[in-house]
mmCIF file of C-alpha atoms and ligand atoms in Angstrom:
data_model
loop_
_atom_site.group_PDB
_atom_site.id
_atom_site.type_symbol
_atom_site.label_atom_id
_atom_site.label_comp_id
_atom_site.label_asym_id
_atom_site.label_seq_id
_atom_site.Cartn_x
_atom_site.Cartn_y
_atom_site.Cartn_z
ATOM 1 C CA UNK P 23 0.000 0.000 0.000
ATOM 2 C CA UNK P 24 1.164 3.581 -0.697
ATOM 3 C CA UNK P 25 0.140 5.698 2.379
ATOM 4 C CA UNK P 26 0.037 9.163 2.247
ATOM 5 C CA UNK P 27 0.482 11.141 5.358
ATOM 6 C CA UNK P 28 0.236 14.977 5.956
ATOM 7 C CA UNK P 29 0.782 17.622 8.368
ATOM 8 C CA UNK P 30 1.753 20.826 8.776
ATOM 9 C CA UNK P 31 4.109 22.306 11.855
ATOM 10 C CA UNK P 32 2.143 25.347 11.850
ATOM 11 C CA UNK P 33 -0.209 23.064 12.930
ATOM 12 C CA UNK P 34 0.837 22.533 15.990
ATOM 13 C CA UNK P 35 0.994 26.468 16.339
ATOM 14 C CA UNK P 36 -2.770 27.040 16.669
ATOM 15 C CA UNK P 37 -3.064 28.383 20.255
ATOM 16 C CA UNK P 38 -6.354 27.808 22.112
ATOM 17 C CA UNK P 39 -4.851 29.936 25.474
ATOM 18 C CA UNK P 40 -4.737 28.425 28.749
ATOM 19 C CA UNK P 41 -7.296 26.365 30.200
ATOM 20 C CA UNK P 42 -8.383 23.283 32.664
ATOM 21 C CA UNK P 43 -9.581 20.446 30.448
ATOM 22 C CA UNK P 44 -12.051 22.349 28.372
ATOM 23 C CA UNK P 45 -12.778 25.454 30.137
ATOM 24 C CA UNK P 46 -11.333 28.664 30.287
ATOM 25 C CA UNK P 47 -9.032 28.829 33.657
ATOM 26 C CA UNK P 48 -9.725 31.408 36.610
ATOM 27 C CA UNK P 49 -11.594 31.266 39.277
ATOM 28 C CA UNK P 50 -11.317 28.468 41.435
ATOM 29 C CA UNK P 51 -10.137 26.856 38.045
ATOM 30 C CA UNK P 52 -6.199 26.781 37.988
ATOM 31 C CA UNK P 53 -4.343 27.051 35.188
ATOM 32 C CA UNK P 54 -3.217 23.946 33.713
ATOM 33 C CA UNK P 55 -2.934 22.785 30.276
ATOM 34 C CA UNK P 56 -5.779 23.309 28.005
ATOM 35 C CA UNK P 57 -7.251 19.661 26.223
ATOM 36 C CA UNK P 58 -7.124 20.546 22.941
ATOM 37 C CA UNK P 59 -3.605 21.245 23.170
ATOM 38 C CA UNK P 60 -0.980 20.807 20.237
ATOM 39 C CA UNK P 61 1.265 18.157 22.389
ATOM 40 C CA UNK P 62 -1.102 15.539 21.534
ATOM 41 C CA UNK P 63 -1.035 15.422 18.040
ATOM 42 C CA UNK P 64 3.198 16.684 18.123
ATOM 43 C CA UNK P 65 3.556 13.277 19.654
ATOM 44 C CA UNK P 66 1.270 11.031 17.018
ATOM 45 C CA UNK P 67 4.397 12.472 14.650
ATOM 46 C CA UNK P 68 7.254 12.059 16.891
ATOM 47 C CA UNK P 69 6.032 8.379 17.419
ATOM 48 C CA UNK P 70 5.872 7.936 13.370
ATOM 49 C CA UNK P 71 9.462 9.181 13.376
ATOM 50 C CA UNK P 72 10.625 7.416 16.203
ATOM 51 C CA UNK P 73 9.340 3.827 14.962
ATOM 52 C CA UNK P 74 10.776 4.972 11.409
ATOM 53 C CA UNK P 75 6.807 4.387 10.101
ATOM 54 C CA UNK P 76 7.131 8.224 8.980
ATOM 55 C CA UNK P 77 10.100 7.051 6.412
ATOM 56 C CA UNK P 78 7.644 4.534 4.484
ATOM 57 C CA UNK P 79 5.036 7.438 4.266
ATOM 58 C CA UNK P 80 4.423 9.016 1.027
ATOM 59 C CA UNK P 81 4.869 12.804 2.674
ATOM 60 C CA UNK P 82 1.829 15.237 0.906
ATOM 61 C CA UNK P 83 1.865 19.223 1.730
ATOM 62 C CA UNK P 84 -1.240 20.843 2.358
ATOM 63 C CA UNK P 85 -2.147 24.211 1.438
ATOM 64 C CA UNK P 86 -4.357 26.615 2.375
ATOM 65 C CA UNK P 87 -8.347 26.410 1.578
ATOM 66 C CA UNK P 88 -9.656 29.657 -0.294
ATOM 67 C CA UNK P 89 -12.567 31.253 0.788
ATOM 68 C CA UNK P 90 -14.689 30.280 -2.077
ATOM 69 C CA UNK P 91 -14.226 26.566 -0.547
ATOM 70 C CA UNK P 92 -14.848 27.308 3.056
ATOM 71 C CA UNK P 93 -17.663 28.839 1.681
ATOM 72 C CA UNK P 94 -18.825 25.189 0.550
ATOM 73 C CA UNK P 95 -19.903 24.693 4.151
ATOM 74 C CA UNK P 96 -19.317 28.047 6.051
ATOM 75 C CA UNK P 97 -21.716 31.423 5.822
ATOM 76 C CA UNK P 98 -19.582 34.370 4.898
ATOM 77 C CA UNK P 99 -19.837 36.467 7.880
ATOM 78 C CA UNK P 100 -18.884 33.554 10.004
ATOM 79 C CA UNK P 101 -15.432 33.203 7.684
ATOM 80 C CA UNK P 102 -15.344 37.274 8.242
ATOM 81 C CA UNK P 103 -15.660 37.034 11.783
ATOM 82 C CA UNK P 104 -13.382 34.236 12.444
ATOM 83 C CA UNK P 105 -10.745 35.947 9.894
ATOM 84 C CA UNK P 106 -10.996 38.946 12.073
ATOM 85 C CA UNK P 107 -10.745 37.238 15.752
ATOM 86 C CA UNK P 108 -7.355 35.896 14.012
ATOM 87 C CA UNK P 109 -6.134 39.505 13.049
ATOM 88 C CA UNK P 110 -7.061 41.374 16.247
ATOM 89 C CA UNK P 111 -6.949 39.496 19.570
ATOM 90 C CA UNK P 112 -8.522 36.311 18.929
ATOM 91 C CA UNK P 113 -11.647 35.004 20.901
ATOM 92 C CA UNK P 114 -14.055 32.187 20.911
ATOM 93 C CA UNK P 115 -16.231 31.748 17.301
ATOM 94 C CA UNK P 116 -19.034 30.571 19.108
ATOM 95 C CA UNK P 117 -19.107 27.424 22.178
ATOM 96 C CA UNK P 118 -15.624 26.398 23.065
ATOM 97 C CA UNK P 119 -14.193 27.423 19.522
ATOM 98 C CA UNK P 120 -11.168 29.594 20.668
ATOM 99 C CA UNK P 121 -9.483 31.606 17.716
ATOM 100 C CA UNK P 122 -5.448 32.307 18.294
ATOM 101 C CA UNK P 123 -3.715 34.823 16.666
ATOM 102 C CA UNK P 124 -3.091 33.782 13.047
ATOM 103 C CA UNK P 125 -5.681 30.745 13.508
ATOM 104 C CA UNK P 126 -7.125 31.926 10.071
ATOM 105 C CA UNK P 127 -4.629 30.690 8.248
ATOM 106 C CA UNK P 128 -3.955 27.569 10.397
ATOM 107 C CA UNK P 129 -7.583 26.475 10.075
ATOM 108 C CA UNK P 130 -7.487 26.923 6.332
ATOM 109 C CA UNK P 131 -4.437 25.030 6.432
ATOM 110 C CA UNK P 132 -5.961 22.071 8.096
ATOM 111 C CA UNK P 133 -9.076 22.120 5.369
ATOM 112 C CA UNK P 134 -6.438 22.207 3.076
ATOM 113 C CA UNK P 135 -4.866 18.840 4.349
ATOM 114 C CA UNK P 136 -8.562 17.276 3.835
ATOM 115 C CA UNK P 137 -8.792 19.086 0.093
ATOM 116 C CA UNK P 138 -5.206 17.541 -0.583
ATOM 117 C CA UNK P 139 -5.789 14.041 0.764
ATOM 118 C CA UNK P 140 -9.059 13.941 -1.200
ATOM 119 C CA UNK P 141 -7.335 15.108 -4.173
ATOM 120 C CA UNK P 142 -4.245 12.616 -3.987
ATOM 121 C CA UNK P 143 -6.265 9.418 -3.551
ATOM 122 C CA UNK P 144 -8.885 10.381 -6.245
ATOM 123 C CA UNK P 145 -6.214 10.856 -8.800
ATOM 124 C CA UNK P 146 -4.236 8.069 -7.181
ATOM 125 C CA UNK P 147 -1.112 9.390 -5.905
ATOM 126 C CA UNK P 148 -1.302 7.490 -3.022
ATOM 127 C CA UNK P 149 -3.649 4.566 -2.379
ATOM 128 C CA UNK P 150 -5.317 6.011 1.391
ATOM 129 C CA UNK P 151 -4.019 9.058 3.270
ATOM 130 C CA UNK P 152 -3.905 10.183 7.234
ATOM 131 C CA UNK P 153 -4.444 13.520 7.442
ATOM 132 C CA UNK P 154 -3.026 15.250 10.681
ATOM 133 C CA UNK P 155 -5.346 18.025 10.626
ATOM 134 C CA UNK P 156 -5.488 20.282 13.576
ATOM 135 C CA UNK P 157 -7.857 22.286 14.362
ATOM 136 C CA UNK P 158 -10.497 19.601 14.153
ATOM 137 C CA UNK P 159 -13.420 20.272 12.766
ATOM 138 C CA UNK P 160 -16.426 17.992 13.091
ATOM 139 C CA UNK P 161 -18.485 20.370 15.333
ATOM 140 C CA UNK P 162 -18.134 23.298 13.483
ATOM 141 C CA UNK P 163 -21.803 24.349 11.981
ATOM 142 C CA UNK P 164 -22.231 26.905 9.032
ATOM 143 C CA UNK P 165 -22.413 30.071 10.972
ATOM 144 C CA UNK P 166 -20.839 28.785 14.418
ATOM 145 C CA UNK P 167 -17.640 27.203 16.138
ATOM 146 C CA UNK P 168 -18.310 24.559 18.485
ATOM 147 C CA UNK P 169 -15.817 22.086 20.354
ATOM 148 C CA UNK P 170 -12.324 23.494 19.739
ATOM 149 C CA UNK P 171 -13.548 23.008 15.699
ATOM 150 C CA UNK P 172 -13.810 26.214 13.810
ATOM 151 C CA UNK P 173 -13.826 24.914 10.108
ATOM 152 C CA UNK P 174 -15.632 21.692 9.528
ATOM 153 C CA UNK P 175 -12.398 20.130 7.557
ATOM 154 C CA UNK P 176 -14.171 16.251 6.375
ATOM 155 C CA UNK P 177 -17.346 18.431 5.638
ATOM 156 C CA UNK P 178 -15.438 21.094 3.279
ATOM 157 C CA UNK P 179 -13.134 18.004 1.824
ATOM 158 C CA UNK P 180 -16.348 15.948 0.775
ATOM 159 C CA UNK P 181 -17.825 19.190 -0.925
ATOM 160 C CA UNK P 182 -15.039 19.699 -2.705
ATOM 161 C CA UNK P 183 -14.818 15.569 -3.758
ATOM 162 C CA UNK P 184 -18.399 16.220 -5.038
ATOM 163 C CA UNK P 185 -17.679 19.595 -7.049
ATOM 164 C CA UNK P 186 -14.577 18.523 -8.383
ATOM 165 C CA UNK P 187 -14.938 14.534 -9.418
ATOM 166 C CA UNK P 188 -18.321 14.487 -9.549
ATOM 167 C CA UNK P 189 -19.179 11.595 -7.275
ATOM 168 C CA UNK P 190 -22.523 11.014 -5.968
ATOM 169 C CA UNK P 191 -22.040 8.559 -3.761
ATOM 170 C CA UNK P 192 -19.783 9.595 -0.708
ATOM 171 C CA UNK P 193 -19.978 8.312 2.498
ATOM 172 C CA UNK P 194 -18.784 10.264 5.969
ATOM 173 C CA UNK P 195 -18.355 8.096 8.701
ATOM 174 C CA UNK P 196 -17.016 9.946 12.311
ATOM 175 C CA UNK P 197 -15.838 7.508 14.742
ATOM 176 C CA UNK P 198 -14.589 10.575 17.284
ATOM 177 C CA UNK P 199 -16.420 9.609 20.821
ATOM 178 C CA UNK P 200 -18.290 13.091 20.482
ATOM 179 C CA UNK P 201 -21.511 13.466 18.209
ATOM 180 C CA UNK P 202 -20.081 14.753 14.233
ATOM 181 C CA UNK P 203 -22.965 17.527 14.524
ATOM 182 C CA UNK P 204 -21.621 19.744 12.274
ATOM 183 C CA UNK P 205 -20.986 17.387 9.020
ATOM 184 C CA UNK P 206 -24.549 16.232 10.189
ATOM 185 C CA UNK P 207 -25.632 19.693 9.451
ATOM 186 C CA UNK P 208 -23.977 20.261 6.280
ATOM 187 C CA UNK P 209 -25.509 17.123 4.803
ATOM 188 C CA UNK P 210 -28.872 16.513 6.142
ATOM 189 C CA UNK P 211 -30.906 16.880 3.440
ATOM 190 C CA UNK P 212 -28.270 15.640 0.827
ATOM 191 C CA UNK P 213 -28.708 11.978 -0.439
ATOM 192 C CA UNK P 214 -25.425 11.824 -1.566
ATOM 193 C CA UNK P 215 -23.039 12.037 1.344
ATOM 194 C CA UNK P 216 -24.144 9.441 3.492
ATOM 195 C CA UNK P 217 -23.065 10.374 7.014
ATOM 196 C CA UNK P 218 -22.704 7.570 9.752
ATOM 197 C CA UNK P 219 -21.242 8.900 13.501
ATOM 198 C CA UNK P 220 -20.491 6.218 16.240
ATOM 199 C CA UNK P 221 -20.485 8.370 19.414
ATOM 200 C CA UNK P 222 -20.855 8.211 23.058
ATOM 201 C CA UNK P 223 -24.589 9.150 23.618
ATOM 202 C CA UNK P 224 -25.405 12.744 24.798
ATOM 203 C CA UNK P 225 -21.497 13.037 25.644
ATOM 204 C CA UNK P 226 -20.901 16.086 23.442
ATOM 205 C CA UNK P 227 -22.985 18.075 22.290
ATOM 206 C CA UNK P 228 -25.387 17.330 25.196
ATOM 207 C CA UNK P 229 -28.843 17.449 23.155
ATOM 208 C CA UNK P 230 -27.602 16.293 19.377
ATOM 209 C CA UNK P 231 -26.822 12.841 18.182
ATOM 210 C CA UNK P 232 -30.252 11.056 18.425
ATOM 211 C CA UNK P 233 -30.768 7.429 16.587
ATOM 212 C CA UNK P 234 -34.253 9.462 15.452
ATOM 213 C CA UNK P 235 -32.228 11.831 13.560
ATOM 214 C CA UNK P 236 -32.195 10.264 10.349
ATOM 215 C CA UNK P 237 -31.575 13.603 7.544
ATOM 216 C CA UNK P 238 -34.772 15.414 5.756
ATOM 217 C CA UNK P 239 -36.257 16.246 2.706
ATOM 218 C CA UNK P 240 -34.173 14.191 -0.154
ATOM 219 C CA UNK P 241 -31.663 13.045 2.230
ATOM 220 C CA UNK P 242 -34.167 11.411 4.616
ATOM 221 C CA UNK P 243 -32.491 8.041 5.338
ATOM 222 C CA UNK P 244 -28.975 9.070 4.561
ATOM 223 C CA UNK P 245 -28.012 10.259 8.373
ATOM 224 C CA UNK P 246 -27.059 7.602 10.549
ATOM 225 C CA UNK P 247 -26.350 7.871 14.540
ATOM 226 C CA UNK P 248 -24.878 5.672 16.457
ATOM 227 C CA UNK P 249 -25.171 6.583 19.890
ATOM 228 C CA UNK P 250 -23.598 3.719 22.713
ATOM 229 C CA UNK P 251 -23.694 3.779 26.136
ATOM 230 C CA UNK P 252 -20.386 4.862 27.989
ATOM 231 C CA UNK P 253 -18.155 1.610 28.650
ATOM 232 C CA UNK P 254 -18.727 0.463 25.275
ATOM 233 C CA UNK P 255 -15.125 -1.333 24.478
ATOM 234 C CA UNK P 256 -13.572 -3.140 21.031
ATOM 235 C CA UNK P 257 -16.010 -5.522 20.787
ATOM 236 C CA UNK P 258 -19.240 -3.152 21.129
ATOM 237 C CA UNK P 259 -17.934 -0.571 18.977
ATOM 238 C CA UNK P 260 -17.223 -4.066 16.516
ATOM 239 C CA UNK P 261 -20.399 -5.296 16.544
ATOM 240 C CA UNK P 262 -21.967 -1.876 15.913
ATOM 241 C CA UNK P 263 -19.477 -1.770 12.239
ATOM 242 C CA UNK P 264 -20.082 -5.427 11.504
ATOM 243 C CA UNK P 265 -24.159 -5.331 12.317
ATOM 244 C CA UNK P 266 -24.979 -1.346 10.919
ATOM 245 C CA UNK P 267 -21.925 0.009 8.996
ATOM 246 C CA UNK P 268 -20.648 -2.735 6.579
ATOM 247 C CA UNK P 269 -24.193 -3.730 5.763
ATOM 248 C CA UNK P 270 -25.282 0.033 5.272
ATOM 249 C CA UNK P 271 -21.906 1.085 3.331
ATOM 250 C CA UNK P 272 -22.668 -2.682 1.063
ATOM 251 C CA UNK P 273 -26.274 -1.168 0.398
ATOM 252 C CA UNK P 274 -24.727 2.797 -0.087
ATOM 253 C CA UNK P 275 -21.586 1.215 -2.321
ATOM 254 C CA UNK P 276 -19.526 4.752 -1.633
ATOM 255 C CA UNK P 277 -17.411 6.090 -4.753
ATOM 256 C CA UNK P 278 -15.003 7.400 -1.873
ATOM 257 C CA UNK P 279 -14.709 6.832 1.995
ATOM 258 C CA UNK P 280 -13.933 9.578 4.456
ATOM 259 C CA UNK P 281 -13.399 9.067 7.903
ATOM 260 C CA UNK P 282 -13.471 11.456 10.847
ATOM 261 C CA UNK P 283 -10.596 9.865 12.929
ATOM 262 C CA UNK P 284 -10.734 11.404 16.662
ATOM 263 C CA UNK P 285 -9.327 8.712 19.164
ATOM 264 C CA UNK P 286 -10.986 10.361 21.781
ATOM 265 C CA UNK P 287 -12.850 6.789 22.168
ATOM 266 C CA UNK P 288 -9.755 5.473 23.670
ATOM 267 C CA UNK P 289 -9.521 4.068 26.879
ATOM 268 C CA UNK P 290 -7.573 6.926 28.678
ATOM 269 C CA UNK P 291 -9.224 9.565 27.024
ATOM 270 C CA UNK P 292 -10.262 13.154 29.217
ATOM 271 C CA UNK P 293 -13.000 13.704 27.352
ATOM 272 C CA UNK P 294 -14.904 9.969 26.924
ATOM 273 C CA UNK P 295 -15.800 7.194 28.622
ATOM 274 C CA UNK P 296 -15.657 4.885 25.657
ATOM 275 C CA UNK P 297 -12.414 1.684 26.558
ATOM 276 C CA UNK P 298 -11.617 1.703 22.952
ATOM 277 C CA UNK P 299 -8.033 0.117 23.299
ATOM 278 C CA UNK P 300 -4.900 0.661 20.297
ATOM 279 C CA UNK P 301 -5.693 -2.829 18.762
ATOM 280 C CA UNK P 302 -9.500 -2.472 18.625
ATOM 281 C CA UNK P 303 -8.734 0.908 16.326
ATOM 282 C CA UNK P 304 -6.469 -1.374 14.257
ATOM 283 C CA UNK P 305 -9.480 -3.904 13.942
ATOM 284 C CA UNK P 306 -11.867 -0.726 12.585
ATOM 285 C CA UNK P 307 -9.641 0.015 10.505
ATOM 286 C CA UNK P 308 -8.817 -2.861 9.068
ATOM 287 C CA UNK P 309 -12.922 -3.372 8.595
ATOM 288 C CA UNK P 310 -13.408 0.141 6.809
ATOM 289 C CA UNK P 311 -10.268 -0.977 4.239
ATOM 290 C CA UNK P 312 -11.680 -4.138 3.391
ATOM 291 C CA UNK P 313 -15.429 -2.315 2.476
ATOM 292 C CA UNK P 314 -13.062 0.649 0.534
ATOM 293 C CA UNK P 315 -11.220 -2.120 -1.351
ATOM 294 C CA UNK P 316 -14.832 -3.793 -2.174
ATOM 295 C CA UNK P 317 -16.610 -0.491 -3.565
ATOM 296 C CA UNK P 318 -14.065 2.029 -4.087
ATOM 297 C CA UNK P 319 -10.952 0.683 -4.985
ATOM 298 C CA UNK P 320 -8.830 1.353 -1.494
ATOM 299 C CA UNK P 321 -10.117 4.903 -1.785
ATOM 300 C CA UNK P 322 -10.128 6.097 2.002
ATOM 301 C CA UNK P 323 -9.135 9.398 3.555
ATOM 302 C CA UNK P 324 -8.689 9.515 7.230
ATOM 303 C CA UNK P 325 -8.485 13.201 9.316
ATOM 304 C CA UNK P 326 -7.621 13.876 12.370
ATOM 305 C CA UNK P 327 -10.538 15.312 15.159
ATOM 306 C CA UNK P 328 -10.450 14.756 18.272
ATOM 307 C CA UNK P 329 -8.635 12.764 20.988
ATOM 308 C CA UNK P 330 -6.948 13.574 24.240
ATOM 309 C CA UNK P 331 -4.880 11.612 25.792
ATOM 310 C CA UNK P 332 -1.323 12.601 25.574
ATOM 311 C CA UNK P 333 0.257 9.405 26.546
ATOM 312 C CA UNK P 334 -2.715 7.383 24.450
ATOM 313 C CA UNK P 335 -3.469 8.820 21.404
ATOM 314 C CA UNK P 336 -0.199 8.420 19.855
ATOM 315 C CA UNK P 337 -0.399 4.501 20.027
ATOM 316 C CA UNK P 338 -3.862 4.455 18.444
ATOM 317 C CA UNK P 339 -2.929 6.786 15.651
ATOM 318 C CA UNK P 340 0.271 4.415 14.865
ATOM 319 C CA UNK P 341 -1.965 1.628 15.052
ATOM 320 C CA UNK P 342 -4.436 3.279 12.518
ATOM 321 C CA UNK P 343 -1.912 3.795 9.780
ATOM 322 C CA UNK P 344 0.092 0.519 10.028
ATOM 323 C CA UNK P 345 -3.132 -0.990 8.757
ATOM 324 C CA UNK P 346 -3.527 1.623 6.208
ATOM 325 C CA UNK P 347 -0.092 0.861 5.067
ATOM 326 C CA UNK P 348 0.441 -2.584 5.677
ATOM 327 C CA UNK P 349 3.556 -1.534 7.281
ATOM 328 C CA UNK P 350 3.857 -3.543 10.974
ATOM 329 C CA UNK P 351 6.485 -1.546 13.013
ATOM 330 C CA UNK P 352 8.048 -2.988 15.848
ATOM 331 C CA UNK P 353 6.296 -0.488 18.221
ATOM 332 C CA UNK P 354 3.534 -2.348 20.708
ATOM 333 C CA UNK P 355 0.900 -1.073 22.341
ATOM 334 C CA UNK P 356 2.633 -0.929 26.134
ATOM 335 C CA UNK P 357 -0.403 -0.412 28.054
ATOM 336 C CA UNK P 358 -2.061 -3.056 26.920
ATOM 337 C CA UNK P 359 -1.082 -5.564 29.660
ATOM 338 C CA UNK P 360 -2.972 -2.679 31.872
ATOM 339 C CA UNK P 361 -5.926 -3.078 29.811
ATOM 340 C CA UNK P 362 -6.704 -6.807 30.938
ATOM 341 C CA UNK P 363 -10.082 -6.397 32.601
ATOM 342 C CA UNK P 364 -11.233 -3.749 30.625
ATOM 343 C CA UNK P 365 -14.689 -4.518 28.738
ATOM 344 C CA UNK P 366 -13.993 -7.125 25.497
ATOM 345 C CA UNK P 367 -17.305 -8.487 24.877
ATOM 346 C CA UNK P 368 -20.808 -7.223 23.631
ATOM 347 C CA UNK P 369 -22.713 -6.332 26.824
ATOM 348 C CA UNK P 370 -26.635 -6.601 26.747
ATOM 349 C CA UNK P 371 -26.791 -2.810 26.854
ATOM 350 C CA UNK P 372 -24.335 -2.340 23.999
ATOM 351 C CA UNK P 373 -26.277 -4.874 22.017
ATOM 352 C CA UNK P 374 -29.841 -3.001 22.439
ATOM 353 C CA UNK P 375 -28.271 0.235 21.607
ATOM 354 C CA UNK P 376 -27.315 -1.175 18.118
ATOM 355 C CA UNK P 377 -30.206 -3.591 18.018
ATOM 356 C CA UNK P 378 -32.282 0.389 18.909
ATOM 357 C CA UNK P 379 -30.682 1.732 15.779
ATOM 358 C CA UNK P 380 -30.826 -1.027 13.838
ATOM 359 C CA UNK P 381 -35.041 -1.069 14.160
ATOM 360 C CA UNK P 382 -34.895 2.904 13.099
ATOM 361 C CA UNK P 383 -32.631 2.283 10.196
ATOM 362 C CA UNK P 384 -34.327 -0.761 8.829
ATOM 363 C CA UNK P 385 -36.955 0.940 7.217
ATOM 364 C CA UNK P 386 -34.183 2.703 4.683
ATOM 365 C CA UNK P 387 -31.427 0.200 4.676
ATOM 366 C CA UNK P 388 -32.840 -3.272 3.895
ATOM 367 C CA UNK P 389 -30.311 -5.669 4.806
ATOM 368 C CA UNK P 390 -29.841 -4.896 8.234
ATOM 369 C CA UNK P 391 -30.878 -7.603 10.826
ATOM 370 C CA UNK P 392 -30.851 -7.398 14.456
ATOM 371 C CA UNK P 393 -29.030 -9.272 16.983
ATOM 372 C CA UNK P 394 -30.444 -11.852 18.515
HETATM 373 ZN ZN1 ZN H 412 -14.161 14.355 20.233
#
C-alpha cells in the first residue's frame, strides 16, 4: 500500500490559550494545560518518526483552503468574523471554539490537508491518506464554532470531492467519541453524502446525536447515529461496524470513503468514557479498508478530530496507519497488559443500543438484521 500522510508544523501552532480540560481557567479553576492542546497530536508524529513508520510514508503538503471553498460549508460572515478574531486578539467563534492569533490561516491550512488528501487518492497518488489536521473540525456548523472546531475540515473536503470529481455517492463516517454535529448539518438533506457517527450518547454536544435523527427532505435516510452507552469497548464498537456500517456502506456502495478519525474513544481519554483500546482501532480500521477495497478501490481518507490523551493517542494513531499501510512496526501497544479487565465483549446494553438503531434504520437500509 502507498500511504500518504500529511501535516503541517504550523499546525501545531494554533493556540487555544490556557485552560483546565475544556474550560477557560480562573476562578477556582487553575491554570493547567488546556485539552485541545498541540502536544497531543506533536507526539502522534514524533512516534511515526521514532518507529521509522514516517520514512515509508508518502509525505503530501497541504495548502491553504480559499474562501470560495470554506464557503462550501461556512456562511460568509462567520469566515469574516473568524478571519478577524485571528487579526485582532482572537476570541471564541461561538461554544468552546477559541481563535489564536493567526488561527485563520492555520484552520485553512488544516481544510487544506482534507482538500489535498481527497485530491491525492482520487487521482491516485497514493492509495489512502492520514491527514493530521489540527484544528479539528467535526463540530463546526455553518455560521458557528463549536468544540475546539472552527472549520468543519471532512465536511469542506467531501464538498469539494463532489464539485470537483463528480461523485454522488460519498460516504462520511465519524468515529470521534463526540456526536459529528456539524458534518450532520452540512448534509442533512443531501442523499449523496451518506453520514454515519459512532459516538458516546449525549457526551458532546449534550442534546444532538439522536438514533431518530435520520436527515430530511431528499436526504431522509442518509443520516445515521450511532449513539452507545459509555463503557462500550472493542467488541461493542465491533459489533456496531459489523451489524450497521458494513451492511449500510454494502447497500450505499460509496465512490469514496472519508473518515473522521478522533481517538478520543480510547480508553484513557479526558473527554470519553468509551475503553476503545490501540488494537480495537487497528481492527476498525482494518474493517473500513476491506469495504473501501470492495466499492471504491482502497479509496479512504482519514483526518484527524479529536482525541486527548497525551500518553494514548499516539499509540492508536500508529496503530491506525500501520493498517492503512500494511507496514507492521516494531512499536507495541505498552499499556495493553494494563488493559486486561477492561470490557472485550458485547454487553446486553451495547447490544440493544445497536439492536435500537438497527429497528430505526431498517426501514431505509434493507439488509440490516438485528441481533439476537
Ligand atoms: Zn471528540
Amino acid at each position: 500500500m502507498k500511504t500518504g500522510y500529511i501535516y503541517d508544523e504550523s499546525y501545531f501552532w494554533h493556540d487555544n490559550g490556557s485552560g483546565t480540560l475544556y474550560l477557560t481557567s480562573g476562578g477556582y479553576l487553575e491554570k493547567d494545560v488546556f485539552v485541545e492542546d498541540p502536544l497531543t497530536k506533536r507526539r502522534v508524529n514524533n512516534l511515526l518518526f521514532r518507529s521509522k513508520l514516517m520514512d515509508d510514508l508518502h509525505q503530501l503538503k497541504p495548502r491553504e483552503a480559499t474562501k470560495e471553498e470554506i464557503e462550501y460549508v461556512h456562511k460568509t460572515s462567520y469566515i469574516d468574523k473568524v478571519k478577524e478574531l485571528s487579526d485582532t486578539t482572537g476570541g471564541d467563534a461561538g461554544d468552546h471554539a477559541i481563535v489564536g492569533r493567526g488561527s485563520y490561516e492555520i484552520a485553512s491550512l488544516s481544510i487544506g490537508g482534507a482538500i489535498r488528501a481527497v485530491d491525492a487518492v482520487m487521482e491516485n497518488e497514493v492509495d489512502n491518506v492520514y491527514a493530521l489536521t489540527r484544528p479539528p473540525g467535526h463540530h463546526a456548523e455553518a455560521d458557528f464554532g463549536i468544540g475546539f472546531c472552527i472549520f468543519n475540515n471532512v465536511a469542506i473536503a467531501a464538498k469539494h470531492a463532489q464539485k470537483k470529481y463528480g461523485l454522488k455517492r460519498i460516504l462520511v463516517l465519524d468515529w470521534d467519541v463526540h456526536h459529528g454535529n456539524g458534518t450532520e448539518q452540512a448534509f442533512y438533506d443531501d442523499p449523496n453524502i451518506a453520514f454515519v457517527s459512532i459516538h458516546q450518547h449525549l457526551s458532546f454536544p449534550n442534546n444532538t446525536g439522536y438514533k431518530e435523527d435520520v436527515g430530511t427532505g431528499a436526504g431522509e435516510g442518509y443520516n445515521i447515529n450511532i449513539p452507545l452507552p459509555p463503557g462500550t469497548g472493542d467488541a461493542g464498537y465491533v459489533a456496531a461496524f459489523q451489524h450497521i456500517i458494513a451492511p449500510i456502506l454494502d447497500e450505499f456502495e460509496p465512490e469514496l470513503i472519508l473518515i473522521s478519525a478522533g481517538q478520543d474513544p480510547g480508553m484513557f481519554d479526558p473527554l470519553g468514557r468509551m475503553m476503545m483500546t490501540a488494537k480495537g482501532f487497528g481492527k476498525l480500521t482494518d474493517i473500513m479498508l476491506d469495504l473501501a477495497d470492495k466499492h471504491c478501490d482502497g479509496k479512504i481518507v482519514f483526518c484527524h478530530e479529536g482525541g486527548y490523551s497525551n500518553g494514548y493517542v499516539p499509540f492508536c494513531t500508529l496503530r491506525i496507519i500501520e493498517q492503512l499501510s500494511g507496514i507492521k512496526t516494531d512499536v507495541t501497544d505498552p499499556f495493553e497488559e494494563g488493559s486486561q479487565g477492561y470490557p472485550d465483549q458485547l454487553y446486553s446494553n451495547q447490544k440493544a443500543a445497536i439492536n435500537e438503531v438497527i429497528e430505526v434504520q431498517n426501514k431505509y437500509w434493507k439488509t440490516l438484521k438485528t441481533l439476537p
